[in-house]
mmCIF file of C-alpha atoms in Angstrom:
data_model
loop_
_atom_site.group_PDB
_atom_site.id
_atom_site.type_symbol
_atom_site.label_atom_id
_atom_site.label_comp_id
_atom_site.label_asym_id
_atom_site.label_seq_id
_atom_site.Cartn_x
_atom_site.Cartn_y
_atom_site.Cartn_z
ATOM 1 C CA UNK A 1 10.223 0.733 -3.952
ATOM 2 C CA UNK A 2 9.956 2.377 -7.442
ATOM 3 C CA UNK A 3 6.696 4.903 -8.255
ATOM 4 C CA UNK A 4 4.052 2.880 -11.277
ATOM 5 C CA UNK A 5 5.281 5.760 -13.602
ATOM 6 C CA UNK A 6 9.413 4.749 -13.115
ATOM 7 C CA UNK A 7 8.252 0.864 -13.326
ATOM 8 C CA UNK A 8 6.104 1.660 -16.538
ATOM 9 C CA UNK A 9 8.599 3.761 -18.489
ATOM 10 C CA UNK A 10 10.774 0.752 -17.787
ATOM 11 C CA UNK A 11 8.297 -1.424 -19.224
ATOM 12 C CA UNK A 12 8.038 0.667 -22.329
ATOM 13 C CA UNK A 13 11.710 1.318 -22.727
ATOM 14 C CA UNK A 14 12.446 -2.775 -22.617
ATOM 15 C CA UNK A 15 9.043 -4.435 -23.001
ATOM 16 C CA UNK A 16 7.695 -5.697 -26.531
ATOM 17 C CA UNK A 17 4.252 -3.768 -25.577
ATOM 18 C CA UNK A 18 3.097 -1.269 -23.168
ATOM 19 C CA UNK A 19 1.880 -4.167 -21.253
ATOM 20 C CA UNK A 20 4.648 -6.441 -21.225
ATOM 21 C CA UNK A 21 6.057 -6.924 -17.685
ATOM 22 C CA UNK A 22 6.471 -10.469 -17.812
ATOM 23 C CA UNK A 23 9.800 -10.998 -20.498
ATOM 24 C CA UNK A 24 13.220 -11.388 -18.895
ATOM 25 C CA UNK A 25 14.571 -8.064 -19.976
ATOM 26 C CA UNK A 26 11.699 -6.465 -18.059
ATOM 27 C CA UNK A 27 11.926 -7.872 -15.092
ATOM 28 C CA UNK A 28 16.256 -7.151 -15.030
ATOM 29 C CA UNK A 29 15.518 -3.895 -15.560
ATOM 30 C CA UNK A 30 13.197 -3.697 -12.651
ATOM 31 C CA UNK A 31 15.422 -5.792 -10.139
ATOM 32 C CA UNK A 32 18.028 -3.375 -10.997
ATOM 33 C CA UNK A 33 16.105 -0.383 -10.205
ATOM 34 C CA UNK A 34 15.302 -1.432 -7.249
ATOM 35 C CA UNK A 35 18.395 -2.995 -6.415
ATOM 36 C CA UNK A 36 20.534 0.626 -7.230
ATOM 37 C CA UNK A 37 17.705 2.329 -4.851
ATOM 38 C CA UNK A 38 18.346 -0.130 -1.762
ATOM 39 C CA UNK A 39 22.077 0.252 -2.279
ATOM 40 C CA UNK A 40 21.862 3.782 -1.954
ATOM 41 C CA UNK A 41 19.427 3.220 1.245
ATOM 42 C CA UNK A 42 22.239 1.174 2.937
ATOM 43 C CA UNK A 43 24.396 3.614 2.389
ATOM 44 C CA UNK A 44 23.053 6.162 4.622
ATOM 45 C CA UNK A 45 21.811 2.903 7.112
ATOM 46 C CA UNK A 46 24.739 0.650 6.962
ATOM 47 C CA UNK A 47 22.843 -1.392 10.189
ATOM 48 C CA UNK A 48 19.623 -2.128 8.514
ATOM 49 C CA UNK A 49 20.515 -5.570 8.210
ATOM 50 C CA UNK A 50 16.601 -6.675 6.868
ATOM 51 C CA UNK A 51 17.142 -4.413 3.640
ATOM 52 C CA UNK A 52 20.698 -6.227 3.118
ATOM 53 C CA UNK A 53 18.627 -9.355 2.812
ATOM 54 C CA UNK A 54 16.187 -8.178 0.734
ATOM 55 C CA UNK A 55 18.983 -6.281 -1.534
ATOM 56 C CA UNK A 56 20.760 -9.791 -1.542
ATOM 57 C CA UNK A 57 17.418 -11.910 -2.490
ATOM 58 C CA UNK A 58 17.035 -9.522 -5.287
ATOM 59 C CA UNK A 59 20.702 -9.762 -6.496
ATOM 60 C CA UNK A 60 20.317 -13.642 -6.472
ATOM 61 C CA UNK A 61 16.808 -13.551 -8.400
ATOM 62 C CA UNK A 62 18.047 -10.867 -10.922
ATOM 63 C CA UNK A 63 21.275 -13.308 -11.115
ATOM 64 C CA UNK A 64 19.167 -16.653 -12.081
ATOM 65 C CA UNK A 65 17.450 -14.220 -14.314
ATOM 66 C CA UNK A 66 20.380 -13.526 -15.928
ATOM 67 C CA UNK A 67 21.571 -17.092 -16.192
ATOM 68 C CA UNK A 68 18.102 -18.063 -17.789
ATOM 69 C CA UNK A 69 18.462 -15.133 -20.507
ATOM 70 C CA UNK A 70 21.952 -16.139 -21.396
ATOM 71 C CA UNK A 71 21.061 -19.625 -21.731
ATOM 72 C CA UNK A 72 18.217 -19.101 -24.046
ATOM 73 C CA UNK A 73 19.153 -16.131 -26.298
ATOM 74 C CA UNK A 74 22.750 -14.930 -26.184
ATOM 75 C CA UNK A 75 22.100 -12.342 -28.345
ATOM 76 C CA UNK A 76 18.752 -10.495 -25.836
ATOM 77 C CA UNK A 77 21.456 -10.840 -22.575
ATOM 78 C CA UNK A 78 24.129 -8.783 -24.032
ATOM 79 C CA UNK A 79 21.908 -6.034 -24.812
ATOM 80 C CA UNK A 80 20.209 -6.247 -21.788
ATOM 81 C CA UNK A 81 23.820 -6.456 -20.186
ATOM 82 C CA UNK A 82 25.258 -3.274 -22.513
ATOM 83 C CA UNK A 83 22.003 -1.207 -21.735
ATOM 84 C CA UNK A 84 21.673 -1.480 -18.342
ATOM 85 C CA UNK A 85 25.314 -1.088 -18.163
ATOM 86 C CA UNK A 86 25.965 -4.465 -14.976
ATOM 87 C CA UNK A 87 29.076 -5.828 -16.788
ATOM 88 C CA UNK A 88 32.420 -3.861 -16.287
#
């Protein structure tokens, strides 16, 4: 899980407002967060098999976010893409 002070300074650095938690760009950059923290939990419990599903729920829901950004605004998902760095 991420703290409320990680979670808001995400908010602030992608959100429109302070209180914006609810735009795509938010909500990527949260998935990701917490996606990078359970991949570095499975890497010290490779046999916690309950976490990979969890890690792989939140892969597919930040991936359908992704798809919905790109689909609407080309533009917002390559920045979102360049700033949180997920394309190679």
């Amino acid at each position: 899980m991420i703290t409320k002070e990680e979670k808001q300074q995400l908010v602030n650095e992608f959100g429109n407002n302070p209180d914006d938690t609810g735009t795509p760009e938010v909500q990527i950059a949260i998935f990701s967060k917490r996606i990078e923290r359970l991949t570095d939990h499975l890497k010290n419990h490779p046999k916690d098999f309950s976490t990979r599903h969890g890690l792989l729920k939140l892969v597919g829901k930040r991936r359908r976010l992704l798809n919905y950004l790109q689909a609407e605004d080309i533009e917002r998902y390559r920045s979102i893409i360049s700033e949180l760095g997920l394309r190679k």
